[in-house]
Amino acid sequence: GPWYKGSAGDGTAKFDPENYAYEYMSYIVPRLVFDNPRVRVKTRRVGTQGSAAEAIQHGLNRWVRDENLNETLIAPAQDFLWNFGIMAVSREEGDAEIPKEVREHIKTGRLKTRAKPTDGVELGMVPVARATPSWPTVKRIPQKRYIEDYLASDRSEIRFQGHKWIRDKEDLLDEAAEFPDRGWNTDVIESMATNNARESERNEGANEDAQREEVVGYDIWIPERNKEDGDGYHGRIYTLAVSVGEQGEVSSDFIREDRPFYGPRSGPYVFFGAYDVPDETYSLGPLTATYGQALDLNRHALSLTESAGHYKRGIIVDASKPRLVDAIKNAEHDTVIPIEGFNKDDVMPVEIGG
């Protein structure tokens, strides 16, 4: 409705009495994400494999609760009902990269060090030494921050995917200094101009004087760039930063070394769509598919509302007979009104609108 953002009191705001989208979302979203997802793991093998499958099932369901995944899924579910939802799956990053010669020891859990997760959506994490398992983490990507191959006519043909992120420049430089193995280019980061990255995404009423000294970056996953990094690695991730100077000049550069993506072949992005559209990569959501019907319903509902607002019921009386006028005005409900010389044509009830 028009009351969330904007002025609804001036009488110009559009109002739909049949708020079908809100009704549908308030009913469907809880059914989609309440206590979901739940994981079931089975195996065709007998013996100890059954115990392993059960352990994996318990571990995944524990991760779902620890990650608070049902809360994370609410916003993507709302996106999904309109058109599509996007989430990025990455791994919590520890203190340092693990040399290839000891990766097998990490997989068995025999090598452990202190862990320090980072904020934001960091893609392409490599296995790291941690005191706790390197759990995956899930973040929603707003649709306006998602990037994909615009020349593809089908999702199977997409040759790159990515998303925009925003971080404080100072925090980025601190991380680059503390973790040099992550490949951040401090020279490029320091040269990047900061701008109102978040304010530029807001409404036109944003405060232009608010300076947060933030850097705008883009993570781009290219599945075809696979340099024989080994099992479990699919494609590479490139990190690019873009800034606008005081004179309006645009600059861009890679602020981090490209890195292999450790994860499934489908990449770090999970796409939620309801209905496929031929020759389009973006799906069709049920609310968009039925939006014309909602508009038609509201046209009828608004017509009924306007008619009800204009409804009037009155009684026309001969003005030359003041006693008759007073008698009708002062009479109580369901009473007898004696009028001498009354003519039925002297009184006529009328209705307008409705």
CSV table of C-alpha atoms in Angstrom, one decimal:
chain,number,residue,atom,x,y,z
A,1,GLY,CA,0.0,0.0,0.0
A,2,PRO,CA,1.0,3.7,-0.2
A,3,TRP,CA,1.6,4.1,3.5
A,4,TYR,CA,4.9,2.3,3.9
A,5,LYS,CA,7.0,4.9,2.1
A,6,GLY,CA,5.5,8.2,0.8
A,7,SER,CA,2.6,10.4,1.6
A,8,ALA,CA,-0.9,8.8,1.6
A,9,GLY,CA,-2.7,11.6,3.3
A,10,ASP,CA,-2.7,14.0,0.3
A,11,GLY,CA,-5.3,12.0,-1.5
A,12,THR,CA,-3.2,11.3,-4.6
A,13,ALA,CA,-1.8,7.9,-3.5
A,14,LYS,CA,-3.1,4.9,-5.4
A,15,PHE,CA,-4.9,2.5,-3.2
A,16,ASP,CA,-5.8,-1.1,-4.2
A,17,PRO,CA,-8.6,-2.4,-1.9
A,18,GLU,CA,-7.9,-6.0,-3.0
A,19,ASN,CA,-4.2,-6.4,-1.9
A,20,TYR,CA,-3.8,-9.8,-3.6
A,21,ALA,CA,0.0,-9.8,-3.5
A,22,TYR,CA,0.2,-9.2,0.2
A,23,GLU,CA,-2.5,-11.8,0.9
A,24,TYR,CA,-0.7,-14.4,-1.2
A,25,MET,CA,2.7,-13.7,0.2
A,26,SER,CA,1.5,-13.7,3.8
A,27,TYR,CA,0.0,-17.1,3.2
A,28,ILE,CA,2.6,-18.8,1.0
A,29,VAL,CA,5.9,-17.6,2.5
A,30,PRO,CA,5.4,-19.1,5.9
A,31,ARG,CA,4.4,-22.4,4.2
A,32,LEU,CA,7.6,-22.3,2.2
A,33,VAL,CA,10.1,-21.5,4.9
A,34,PHE,CA,8.6,-22.4,8.3
A,35,ASP,CA,10.9,-25.0,9.8
A,36,ASN,CA,12.4,-25.5,6.4
A,37,PRO,CA,14.5,-26.9,4.9
A,38,ARG,CA,14.8,-30.4,6.4
A,39,VAL,CA,17.4,-32.8,5.2
A,40,ARG,CA,17.1,-36.5,4.7
A,41,VAL,CA,20.1,-38.6,3.7
A,42,LYS,CA,19.9,-42.2,2.5
A,43,THR,CA,22.4,-44.7,1.0
A,44,ARG,CA,22.0,-47.8,-1.1
A,45,ARG,CA,24.9,-49.4,0.7
A,46,VAL,CA,24.5,-51.6,3.7
A,47,GLY,CA,26.6,-51.7,6.9
A,48,THR,CA,28.5,-48.7,8.2
A,49,GLN,CA,27.4,-46.6,5.3
A,50,GLY,CA,24.0,-46.3,6.9
A,51,SER,CA,25.5,-44.9,10.0
A,52,ALA,CA,27.5,-42.4,8.0
A,53,ALA,CA,24.4,-41.3,6.1
A,54,GLU,CA,22.6,-40.8,9.4
A,55,ALA,CA,25.5,-38.8,10.8
A,56,ILE,CA,25.5,-36.6,7.7
A,57,GLN,CA,21.8,-36.0,8.0
A,58,HIS,CA,22.1,-34.9,11.7
A,59,GLY,CA,25.0,-32.7,10.8
A,60,LEU,CA,23.2,-30.9,7.9
A,61,ASN,CA,20.0,-30.4,10.0
A,62,ARG,CA,22.2,-29.0,12.8
A,63,TRP,CA,23.8,-26.6,10.3
A,64,VAL,CA,20.4,-25.5,9.1
A,65,ARG,CA,19.5,-24.5,12.6
A,66,ASP,CA,22.9,-23.0,13.5
A,67,GLU,CA,22.8,-20.9,10.3
A,68,ASN,CA,19.2,-19.9,11.1
A,69,LEU,CA,18.4,-20.8,7.5
A,70,ASN,CA,14.7,-20.5,7.7
A,71,GLU,CA,15.0,-16.8,8.6
A,72,THR,CA,17.5,-16.3,5.8
A,73,LEU,CA,15.1,-17.8,3.3
A,74,ILE,CA,12.2,-15.4,4.0
A,75,ALA,CA,13.5,-12.6,1.7
A,76,PRO,CA,14.5,-15.0,-1.2
A,77,ALA,CA,11.1,-16.6,-0.9
A,78,GLN,CA,9.4,-13.2,-1.4
A,79,ASP,CA,11.7,-12.5,-4.3
A,80,PHE,CA,10.8,-15.9,-5.7
A,81,LEU,CA,7.1,-15.2,-5.7
A,82,TRP,CA,7.5,-12.2,-7.9
A,83,ASN,CA,10.2,-13.5,-10.3
A,84,PHE,CA,13.3,-15.1,-8.9
A,85,GLY,CA,15.5,-15.3,-5.8
A,86,ILE,CA,19.3,-15.4,-5.6
A,87,MET,CA,21.5,-16.7,-2.7
A,88,ALA,CA,25.3,-17.0,-2.5
A,89,VAL,CA,26.9,-20.0,-0.7
A,90,SER,CA,30.4,-19.6,0.5
A,91,ARG,CA,32.6,-21.0,3.3
A,92,GLU,CA,33.7,-19.3,6.5
A,93,GLU,CA,37.2,-18.3,6.1
A,94,GLY,CA,39.9,-19.0,8.7
A,95,ASP,CA,43.3,-17.6,9.4
A,96,ALA,CA,45.3,-18.6,6.4
A,97,GLU,CA,45.3,-20.8,3.3
A,98,ILE,CA,46.4,-24.4,3.8
A,99,PRO,CA,49.3,-25.6,1.7
A,100,LYS,CA,48.3,-28.3,-0.7
A,101,GLU,CA,50.6,-30.8,1.0
A,102,VAL,CA,48.5,-30.7,4.2
A,103,ARG,CA,45.0,-30.5,2.7
A,104,GLU,CA,44.5,-34.2,3.2
A,105,HIS,CA,45.3,-33.8,6.8
A,106,ILE,CA,42.6,-31.0,7.1
A,107,LYS,CA,40.0,-33.2,5.5
A,108,THR,CA,40.6,-35.8,8.2
A,109,GLY,CA,40.3,-33.1,10.9
A,110,ARG,CA,43.8,-33.7,12.4
A,111,LEU,CA,45.1,-30.2,11.7
A,112,LYS,CA,43.5,-27.4,13.7
A,113,THR,CA,44.2,-23.7,14.3
A,114,ARG,CA,42.4,-20.6,15.6
A,115,ALA,CA,39.4,-19.5,13.4
A,116,LYS,CA,38.3,-16.0,12.6
A,117,PRO,CA,35.3,-15.6,10.2
A,118,THR,CA,34.9,-12.5,8.1
A,119,ASP,CA,31.9,-10.5,7.4
A,120,GLY,CA,30.1,-10.0,4.1
A,121,VAL,CA,29.6,-12.5,1.2
A,122,GLU,CA,33.1,-13.8,0.4
A,123,LEU,CA,33.0,-16.3,-2.5
A,124,GLY,CA,35.5,-19.1,-3.3
A,125,MET,CA,36.8,-19.9,0.1
A,126,VAL,CA,39.5,-22.6,0.1
A,127,PRO,CA,39.8,-25.2,2.9
A,128,VAL,CA,41.4,-23.6,5.9
A,129,ALA,CA,42.8,-24.8,9.2
A,130,ARG,CA,40.1,-24.1,11.9
A,131,ALA,CA,39.3,-25.1,15.4
A,132,THR,CA,35.8,-25.8,14.1
A,133,PRO,CA,34.6,-27.2,10.7
A,134,SER,CA,34.7,-24.7,7.8
A,135,TRP,CA,30.9,-24.5,7.6
A,136,PRO,CA,29.2,-23.1,4.5
A,137,THR,CA,27.4,-19.8,5.0
A,138,VAL,CA,24.4,-18.5,3.0
A,139,LYS,CA,23.5,-14.9,2.1
A,140,ARG,CA,20.7,-13.4,0.1
A,141,ILE,CA,21.7,-11.4,-2.9
A,142,PRO,CA,19.3,-8.5,-3.7
A,143,GLN,CA,18.1,-8.7,-7.3
A,144,LYS,CA,19.5,-5.3,-8.1
A,145,ARG,CA,23.0,-6.5,-7.1
A,146,TYR,CA,23.0,-9.7,-9.1
A,147,ILE,CA,24.9,-10.0,-12.4
A,148,GLU,CA,24.8,-12.7,-15.0
A,149,ASP,CA,25.6,-13.3,-18.7
A,150,TYR,CA,23.1,-11.1,-20.5
A,151,LEU,CA,23.7,-12.8,-23.9
A,152,ALA,CA,22.5,-16.3,-22.7
A,153,SER,CA,19.1,-17.5,-23.8
A,154,ASP,CA,19.0,-20.3,-21.2
A,155,ARG,CA,20.4,-20.8,-17.7
A,156,SER,CA,22.6,-23.6,-19.0
A,157,GLU,CA,24.4,-21.2,-21.3
A,158,ILE,CA,25.4,-18.6,-18.7
A,159,ARG,CA,29.1,-18.1,-18.9
A,160,PHE,CA,29.5,-15.8,-15.8
A,161,GLN,CA,27.6,-14.8,-12.7
A,162,GLY,CA,28.4,-12.3,-10.1
A,163,HIS,CA,27.1,-9.8,-7.5
A,164,LYS,CA,27.9,-6.3,-6.2
A,165,TRP,CA,29.1,-5.8,-2.6
A,166,ILE,CA,29.9,-2.8,-0.5
A,167,ARG,CA,32.5,-2.6,2.3
A,168,ASP,CA,34.3,0.0,4.3
A,169,LYS,CA,37.6,0.9,2.7
A,170,GLU,CA,39.3,1.0,6.0
A,171,ASP,CA,38.1,-2.5,6.9
A,172,LEU,CA,39.2,-3.8,3.6
A,173,LEU,CA,42.7,-2.4,4.1
A,174,ASP,CA,42.9,-3.9,7.6
A,175,GLU,CA,41.9,-7.3,6.3
A,176,ALA,CA,44.5,-7.1,3.5
A,177,ALA,CA,47.2,-6.2,6.1
A,178,GLU,CA,46.2,-9.0,8.5
A,179,PHE,CA,45.7,-11.7,5.9
A,180,PRO,CA,48.2,-11.2,3.1
A,181,ASP,CA,47.6,-14.7,1.7
A,182,ARG,CA,44.1,-13.6,0.6
A,183,GLY,CA,45.5,-11.7,-2.3
A,184,TRP,CA,44.1,-8.2,-1.7
A,185,ASN,CA,45.9,-5.5,-3.7
A,186,THR,CA,46.4,-2.7,-1.1
A,187,ASP,CA,47.8,-0.3,-3.7
A,188,VAL,CA,44.7,-0.5,-5.8
A,189,ILE,CA,42.4,-0.3,-2.8
A,190,GLU,CA,44.1,2.8,-1.5
A,191,SER,CA,43.8,4.5,-4.9
A,192,MET,CA,40.0,3.8,-5.2
A,193,ALA,CA,37.8,6.8,-4.6
A,194,THR,CA,35.0,6.3,-2.0
A,195,ASN,CA,31.5,7.4,-2.7
A,196,ASN,CA,28.1,7.2,-1.2
A,197,ALA,CA,27.7,3.6,-2.3
A,198,ARG,CA,24.7,2.8,-0.2
A,199,GLU,CA,23.0,6.2,-0.7
A,200,SER,CA,23.1,5.8,-4.5
A,201,GLU,CA,21.0,2.7,-4.1
A,202,ARG,CA,18.4,4.4,-2.0
A,203,ASN,CA,15.5,6.7,-2.9
A,204,GLU,CA,16.0,10.2,-4.2
A,205,GLY,CA,15.6,11.5,-0.7
A,206,ALA,CA,19.0,10.1,0.4
A,207,ASN,CA,21.3,12.5,2.3
A,208,GLU,CA,24.1,13.4,-0.2
A,209,ASP,CA,26.3,14.7,2.7
A,210,ALA,CA,26.5,11.3,4.3
A,211,GLN,CA,30.0,9.9,3.7
A,212,ARG,CA,30.7,6.4,4.7
A,213,GLU,CA,34.0,5.9,2.9
A,214,GLU,CA,32.9,2.7,1.2
A,215,VAL,CA,34.3,0.7,-1.7
A,216,VAL,CA,32.0,-0.8,-4.3
A,217,GLY,CA,33.2,-4.2,-5.5
A,218,TYR,CA,32.0,-7.0,-7.7
A,219,ASP,CA,32.7,-10.7,-7.4
A,220,ILE,CA,32.5,-12.5,-10.8
A,221,TRP,CA,32.5,-16.3,-11.1
A,222,ILE,CA,33.6,-17.7,-14.4
A,223,PRO,CA,33.1,-21.5,-14.6
A,224,GLU,CA,35.2,-21.9,-17.7
A,225,ARG,CA,38.4,-20.6,-16.1
A,226,ASN,CA,39.5,-23.7,-14.3
A,227,LYS,CA,43.3,-24.0,-14.1
A,228,GLU,CA,43.5,-27.6,-12.9
A,229,ASP,CA,43.2,-26.6,-9.3
A,230,GLY,CA,42.2,-30.1,-8.2
A,231,ASP,CA,39.2,-32.0,-7.1
A,232,GLY,CA,36.4,-29.8,-5.6
A,233,TYR,CA,37.4,-26.7,-7.5
A,234,HIS,CA,35.2,-25.4,-10.3
A,235,GLY,CA,35.9,-22.1,-12.1
A,236,ARG,CA,37.6,-19.0,-10.8
A,237,ILE,CA,36.4,-15.8,-9.0
A,238,TYR,CA,37.6,-12.4,-10.0
A,239,THR,CA,37.1,-9.3,-7.7
A,240,LEU,CA,36.7,-5.9,-9.4
A,241,ALA,CA,36.2,-2.5,-7.7
A,242,VAL,CA,34.6,0.5,-9.4
A,243,SER,CA,34.6,4.1,-8.1
A,244,VAL,CA,33.6,7.6,-9.3
A,245,GLY,CA,36.0,10.5,-8.7
A,246,GLU,CA,35.2,14.1,-7.8
A,247,GLN,CA,35.1,15.1,-11.5
A,248,GLY,CA,32.8,12.2,-12.4
A,249,GLU,CA,35.6,10.0,-13.8
A,250,VAL,CA,35.0,6.3,-13.5
A,251,SER,CA,37.8,4.0,-12.6
A,252,SER,CA,37.9,0.2,-12.2
A,253,ASP,CA,40.6,-2.3,-11.4
A,254,PHE,CA,41.0,-5.8,-9.9
A,255,ILE,CA,41.6,-5.4,-6.2
A,256,ARG,CA,42.3,-9.1,-5.5
A,257,GLU,CA,44.1,-12.0,-7.1
A,258,ASP,CA,41.7,-14.3,-8.9
A,259,ARG,CA,41.1,-17.4,-6.9
A,260,PRO,CA,39.7,-20.9,-7.6
A,261,PHE,CA,36.1,-21.6,-6.5
A,262,TYR,CA,35.9,-24.5,-4.0
A,263,GLY,CA,32.4,-25.9,-4.4
A,264,PRO,CA,29.9,-27.6,-6.7
A,265,ARG,CA,30.0,-27.3,-10.5
A,266,SER,CA,26.8,-25.2,-10.4
A,267,GLY,CA,28.8,-22.4,-8.8
A,268,PRO,CA,28.3,-20.3,-5.7
A,269,TYR,CA,24.9,-18.9,-6.7
A,270,VAL,CA,21.6,-20.6,-6.0
A,271,PHE,CA,18.8,-19.5,-8.3
A,272,PHE,CA,15.2,-19.9,-7.2
A,273,GLY,CA,12.6,-19.7,-10.0
A,274,ALA,CA,9.0,-20.9,-10.4
A,275,TYR,CA,8.3,-21.0,-14.1
A,276,ASP,CA,10.8,-21.1,-16.9
A,277,VAL,CA,10.3,-18.7,-19.9
A,278,PRO,CA,11.6,-19.8,-23.3
A,279,ASP,CA,14.7,-18.0,-24.4
A,280,GLU,CA,15.0,-16.1,-21.1
A,281,THR,CA,17.3,-16.7,-18.1
A,282,TYR,CA,15.0,-15.0,-15.6
A,283,SER,CA,12.0,-17.0,-14.5
A,284,LEU,CA,8.4,-16.0,-14.1
A,285,GLY,CA,6.9,-15.8,-10.6
A,286,PRO,CA,3.2,-16.5,-9.8
A,287,LEU,CA,2.5,-13.0,-8.7
A,288,THR,CA,3.8,-11.5,-11.9
A,289,ALA,CA,1.9,-14.1,-14.0
A,290,THR,CA,-1.3,-13.2,-12.3
A,291,TYR,CA,-0.7,-9.5,-11.9
A,292,GLY,CA,-3.1,-8.6,-14.7
A,293,GLN,CA,-5.9,-10.4,-13.0
A,294,ALA,CA,-5.1,-8.5,-9.8
A,295,LEU,CA,-5.3,-5.2,-11.6
A,296,ASP,CA,-8.7,-6.2,-13.1
A,297,LEU,CA,-10.0,-7.2,-9.8
A,298,ASN,CA,-9.0,-3.9,-8.3
A,299,ARG,CA,-10.6,-2.0,-11.1
A,300,HIS,CA,-13.9,-3.6,-10.1
A,301,ALA,CA,-13.3,-3.1,-6.4
A,302,LEU,CA,-12.4,0.6,-6.9
A,303,SER,CA,-15.5,1.1,-8.9
A,304,LEU,CA,-17.6,-0.4,-6.2
A,305,THR,CA,-15.8,1.7,-3.5
A,306,GLU,CA,-16.3,4.9,-5.5
A,307,SER,CA,-20.0,4.1,-6.0
A,308,ALA,CA,-20.5,3.3,-2.3
A,309,GLY,CA,-18.8,6.6,-1.4
A,310,HIS,CA,-21.2,8.6,-3.7
A,311,TYR,CA,-24.3,6.8,-2.5
A,312,LYS,CA,-27.0,9.1,-1.2
A,313,ARG,CA,-30.6,8.5,-0.3
A,314,GLY,CA,-33.1,11.2,0.3
A,315,ILE,CA,-36.8,12.3,0.1
A,316,ILE,CA,-38.1,14.9,-2.2
A,317,VAL,CA,-41.1,16.9,-0.7
A,318,ASP,CA,-43.3,19.6,-2.1
A,319,ALA,CA,-41.8,22.8,-0.7
A,320,SER,CA,-45.1,24.6,-0.8
A,321,LYS,CA,-46.3,22.4,2.1
A,322,PRO,CA,-44.1,23.2,5.1
A,323,ARG,CA,-46.3,21.2,7.5
A,324,LEU,CA,-45.6,18.1,5.4
A,325,VAL,CA,-41.9,18.8,5.4
A,326,ASP,CA,-41.7,19.3,9.2
A,327,ALA,CA,-43.9,16.2,9.8
A,328,ILE,CA,-41.6,14.0,7.7
A,329,LYS,CA,-38.4,15.4,9.2
A,330,ASN,CA,-39.6,15.1,12.8
A,331,ALA,CA,-41.3,11.7,12.6
A,332,GLU,CA,-39.8,8.8,14.5
A,333,HIS,CA,-39.1,5.5,12.9
A,334,ASP,CA,-42.1,3.2,12.3
A,335,THR,CA,-44.8,5.7,13.3
A,336,VAL,CA,-48.0,6.9,11.7
A,337,ILE,CA,-47.8,10.4,10.3
A,338,PRO,CA,-51.3,12.0,9.8
A,339,ILE,CA,-51.3,14.6,7.0
A,340,GLU,CA,-54.5,16.3,6.0
A,341,GLY,CA,-55.1,16.4,2.2
A,342,PHE,CA,-52.0,14.2,1.6
A,343,ASN,CA,-51.2,13.3,-2.0
A,344,LYS,CA,-48.8,10.5,-2.7
A,345,ASP,CA,-47.2,12.6,-5.4
A,346,ASP,CA,-46.1,15.2,-2.8
A,347,VAL,CA,-43.3,12.8,-1.5
A,348,MET,CA,-40.8,10.8,-3.5
A,349,PRO,CA,-37.8,8.9,-2.1
A,350,VAL,CA,-34.6,9.0,-4.3
A,351,GLU,CA,-31.3,7.1,-4.4
A,352,ILE,CA,-28.1,8.3,-6.1
A,353,GLY,CA,-25.0,6.1,-6.6
A,354,GLY,CA,-24.5,2.9,-4.7
